[in-house]
PDB file of C-alpha atoms in Angstrom:
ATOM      1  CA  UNK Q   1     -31.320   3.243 -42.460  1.00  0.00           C
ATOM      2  CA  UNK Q   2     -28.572   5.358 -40.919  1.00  0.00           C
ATOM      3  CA  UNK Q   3     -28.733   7.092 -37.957  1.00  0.00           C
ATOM      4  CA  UNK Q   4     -27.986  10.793 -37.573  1.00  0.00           C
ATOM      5  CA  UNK Q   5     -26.743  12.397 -34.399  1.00  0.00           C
ATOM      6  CA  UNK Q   6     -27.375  16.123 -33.838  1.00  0.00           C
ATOM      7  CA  UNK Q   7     -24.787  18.270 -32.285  1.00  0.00           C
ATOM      8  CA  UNK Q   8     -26.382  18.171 -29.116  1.00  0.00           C
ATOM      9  CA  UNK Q   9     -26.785  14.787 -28.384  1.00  0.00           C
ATOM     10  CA  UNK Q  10     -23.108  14.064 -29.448  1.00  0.00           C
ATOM     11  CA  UNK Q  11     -22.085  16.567 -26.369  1.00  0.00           C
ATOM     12  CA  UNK Q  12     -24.576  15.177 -24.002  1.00  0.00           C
ATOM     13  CA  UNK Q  13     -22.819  11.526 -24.713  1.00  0.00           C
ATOM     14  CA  UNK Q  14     -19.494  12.758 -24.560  1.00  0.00           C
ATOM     15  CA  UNK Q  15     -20.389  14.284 -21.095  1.00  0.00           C
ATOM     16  CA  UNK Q  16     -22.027  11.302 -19.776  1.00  0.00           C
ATOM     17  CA  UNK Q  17     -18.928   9.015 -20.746  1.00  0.00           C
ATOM     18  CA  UNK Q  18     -16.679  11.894 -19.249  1.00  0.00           C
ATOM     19  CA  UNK Q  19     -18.729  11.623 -16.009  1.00  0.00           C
ATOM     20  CA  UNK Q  20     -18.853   8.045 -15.985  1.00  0.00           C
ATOM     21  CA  UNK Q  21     -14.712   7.742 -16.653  1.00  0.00           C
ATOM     22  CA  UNK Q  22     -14.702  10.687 -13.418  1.00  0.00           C
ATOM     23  CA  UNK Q  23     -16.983   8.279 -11.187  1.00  0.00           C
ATOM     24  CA  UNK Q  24     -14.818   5.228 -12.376  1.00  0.00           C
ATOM     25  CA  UNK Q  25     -11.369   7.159 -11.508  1.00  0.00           C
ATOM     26  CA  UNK Q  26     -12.373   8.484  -8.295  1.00  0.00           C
ATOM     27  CA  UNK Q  27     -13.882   4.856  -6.592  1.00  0.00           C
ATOM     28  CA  UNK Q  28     -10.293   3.636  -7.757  1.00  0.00           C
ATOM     29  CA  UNK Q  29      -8.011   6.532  -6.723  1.00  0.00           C
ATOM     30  CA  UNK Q  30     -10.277   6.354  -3.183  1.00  0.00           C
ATOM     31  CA  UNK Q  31     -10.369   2.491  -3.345  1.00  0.00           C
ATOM     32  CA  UNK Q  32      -6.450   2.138  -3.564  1.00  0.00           C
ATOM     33  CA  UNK Q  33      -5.887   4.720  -0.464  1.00  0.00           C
ATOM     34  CA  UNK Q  34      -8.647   3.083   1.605  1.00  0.00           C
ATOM     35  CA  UNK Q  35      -6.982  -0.549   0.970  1.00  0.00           C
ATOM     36  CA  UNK Q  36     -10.136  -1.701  -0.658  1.00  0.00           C
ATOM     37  CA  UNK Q  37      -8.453  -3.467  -3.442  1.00  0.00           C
ATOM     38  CA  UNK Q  38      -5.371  -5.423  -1.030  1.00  0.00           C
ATOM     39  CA  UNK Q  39      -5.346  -9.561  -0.499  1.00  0.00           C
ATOM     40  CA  UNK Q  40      -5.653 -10.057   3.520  1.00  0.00           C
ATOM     41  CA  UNK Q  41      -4.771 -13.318   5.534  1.00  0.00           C
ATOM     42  CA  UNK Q  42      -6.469 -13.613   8.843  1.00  0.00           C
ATOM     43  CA  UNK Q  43      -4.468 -14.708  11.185  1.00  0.00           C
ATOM     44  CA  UNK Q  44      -6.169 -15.552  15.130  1.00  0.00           C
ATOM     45  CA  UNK Q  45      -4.260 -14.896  18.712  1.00  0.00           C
ATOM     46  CA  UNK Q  46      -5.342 -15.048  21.942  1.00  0.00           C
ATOM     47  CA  UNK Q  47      -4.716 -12.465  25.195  1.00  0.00           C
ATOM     48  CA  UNK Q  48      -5.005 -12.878  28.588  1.00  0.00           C
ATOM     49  CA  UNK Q  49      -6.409  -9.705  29.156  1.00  0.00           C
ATOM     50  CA  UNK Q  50      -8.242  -6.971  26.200  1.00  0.00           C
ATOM     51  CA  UNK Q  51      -6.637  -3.614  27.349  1.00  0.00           C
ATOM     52  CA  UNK Q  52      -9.288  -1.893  25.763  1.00  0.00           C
ATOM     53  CA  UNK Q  53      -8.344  -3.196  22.091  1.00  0.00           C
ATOM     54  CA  UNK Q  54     -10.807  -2.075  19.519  1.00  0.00           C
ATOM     55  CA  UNK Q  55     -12.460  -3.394  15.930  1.00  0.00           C
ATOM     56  CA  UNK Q  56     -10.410  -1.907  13.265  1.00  0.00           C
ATOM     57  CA  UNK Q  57      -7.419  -0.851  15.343  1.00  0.00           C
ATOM     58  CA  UNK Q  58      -3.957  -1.278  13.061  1.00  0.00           C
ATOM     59  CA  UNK Q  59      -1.597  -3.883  13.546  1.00  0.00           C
ATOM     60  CA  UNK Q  60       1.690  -2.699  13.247  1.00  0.00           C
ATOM     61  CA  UNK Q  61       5.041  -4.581  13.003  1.00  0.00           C
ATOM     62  CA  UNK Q  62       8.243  -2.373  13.676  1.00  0.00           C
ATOM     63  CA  UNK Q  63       5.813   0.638  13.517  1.00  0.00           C
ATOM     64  CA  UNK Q  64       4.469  -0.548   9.831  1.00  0.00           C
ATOM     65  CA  UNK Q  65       1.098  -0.726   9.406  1.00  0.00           C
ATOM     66  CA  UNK Q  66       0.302  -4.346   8.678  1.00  0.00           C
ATOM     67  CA  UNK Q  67      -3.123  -4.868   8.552  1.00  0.00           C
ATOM     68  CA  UNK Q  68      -6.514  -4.457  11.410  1.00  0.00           C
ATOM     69  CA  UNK Q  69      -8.141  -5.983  13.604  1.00  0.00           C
ATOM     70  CA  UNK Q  70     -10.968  -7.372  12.549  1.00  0.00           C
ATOM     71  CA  UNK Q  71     -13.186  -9.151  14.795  1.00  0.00           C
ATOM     72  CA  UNK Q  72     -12.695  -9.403  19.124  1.00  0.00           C
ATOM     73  CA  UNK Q  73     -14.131 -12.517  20.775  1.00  0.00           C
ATOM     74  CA  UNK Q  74     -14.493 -14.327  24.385  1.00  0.00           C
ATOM     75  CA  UNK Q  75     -13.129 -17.994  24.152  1.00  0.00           C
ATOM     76  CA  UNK Q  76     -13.691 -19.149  27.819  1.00  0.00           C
ATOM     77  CA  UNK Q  77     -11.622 -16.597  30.152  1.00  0.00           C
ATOM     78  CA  UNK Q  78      -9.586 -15.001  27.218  1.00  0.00           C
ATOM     79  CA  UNK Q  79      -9.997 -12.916  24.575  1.00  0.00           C
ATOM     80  CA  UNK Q  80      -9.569 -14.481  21.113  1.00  0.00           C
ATOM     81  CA  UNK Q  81      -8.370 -11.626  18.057  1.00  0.00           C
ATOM     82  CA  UNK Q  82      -8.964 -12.034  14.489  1.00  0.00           C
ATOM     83  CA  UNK Q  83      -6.655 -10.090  12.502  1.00  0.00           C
ATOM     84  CA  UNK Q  84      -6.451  -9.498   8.759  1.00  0.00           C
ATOM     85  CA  UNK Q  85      -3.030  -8.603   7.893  1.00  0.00           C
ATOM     86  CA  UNK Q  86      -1.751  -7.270   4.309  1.00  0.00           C
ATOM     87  CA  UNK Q  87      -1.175 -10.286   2.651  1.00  0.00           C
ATOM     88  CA  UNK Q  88       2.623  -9.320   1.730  1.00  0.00           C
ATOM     89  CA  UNK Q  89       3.342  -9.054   5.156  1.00  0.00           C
ATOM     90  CA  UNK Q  90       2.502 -11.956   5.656  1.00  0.00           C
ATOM     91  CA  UNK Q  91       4.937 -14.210   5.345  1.00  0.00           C
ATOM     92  CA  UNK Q  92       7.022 -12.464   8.133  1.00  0.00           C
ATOM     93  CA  UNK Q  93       5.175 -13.905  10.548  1.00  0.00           C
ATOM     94  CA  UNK Q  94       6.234 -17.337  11.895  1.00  0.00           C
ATOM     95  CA  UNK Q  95       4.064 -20.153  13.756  1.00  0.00           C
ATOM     96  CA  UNK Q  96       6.164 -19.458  17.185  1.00  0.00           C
ATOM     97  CA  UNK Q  97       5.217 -15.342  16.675  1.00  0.00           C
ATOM     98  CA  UNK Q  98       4.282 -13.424  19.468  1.00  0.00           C
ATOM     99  CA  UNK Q  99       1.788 -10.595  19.210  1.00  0.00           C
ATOM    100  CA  UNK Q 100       1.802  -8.163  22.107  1.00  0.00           C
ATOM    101  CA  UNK Q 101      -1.269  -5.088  23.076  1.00  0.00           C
TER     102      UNK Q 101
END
């Protein structure tokens, strides 16, 4: 038995798969500027004092963007940081690093 498509239904499908292919271009072209699809390390430091640090504030190095912060925490009398930085970046920071607010 063969099937036979009309006209019409042959431009409906084409214009769902041309909508779907739109939808599929835009979550990537939106994705790629929002850093959705980048590798992160976290990396953890600890302050003395918050200065009124905020959840997702960038961490820069030599006025880069690295990476965020992603998570602010009381450890005893200090405030303990989780950061995500890029993961390229990431190997430009050493052990003996200092991060400063």
């Amino acid at each position: 038995m063969k099937i036979v498509y009309k006209k019409r239904e042959k431009i409906v499908g084409t214009f769902f798969v041309l909508i779907a292919v739109l939808l599929l271009s835009t979550v990537v072209l939106i994705g790629r500027g929002k850093d959705w699809f980048r590798t992160y390390v976290t990396y953890y430091t600890i302050f003395k004092e918050g200065y009124n640090l905020q959840e997702n504030a960038e961490v820069k190095l030599t006025k880069a963007n690295i990476g965020r912060v992603n998570k602010i925490s009381l450890s005893e009398d200090k405030v303990k940081v989780e950061l995500l930085i890029l993961q390229e970046y990431a190997s430009r920071i050493k052990i003996d690093s200092i991060a400063t607010v």
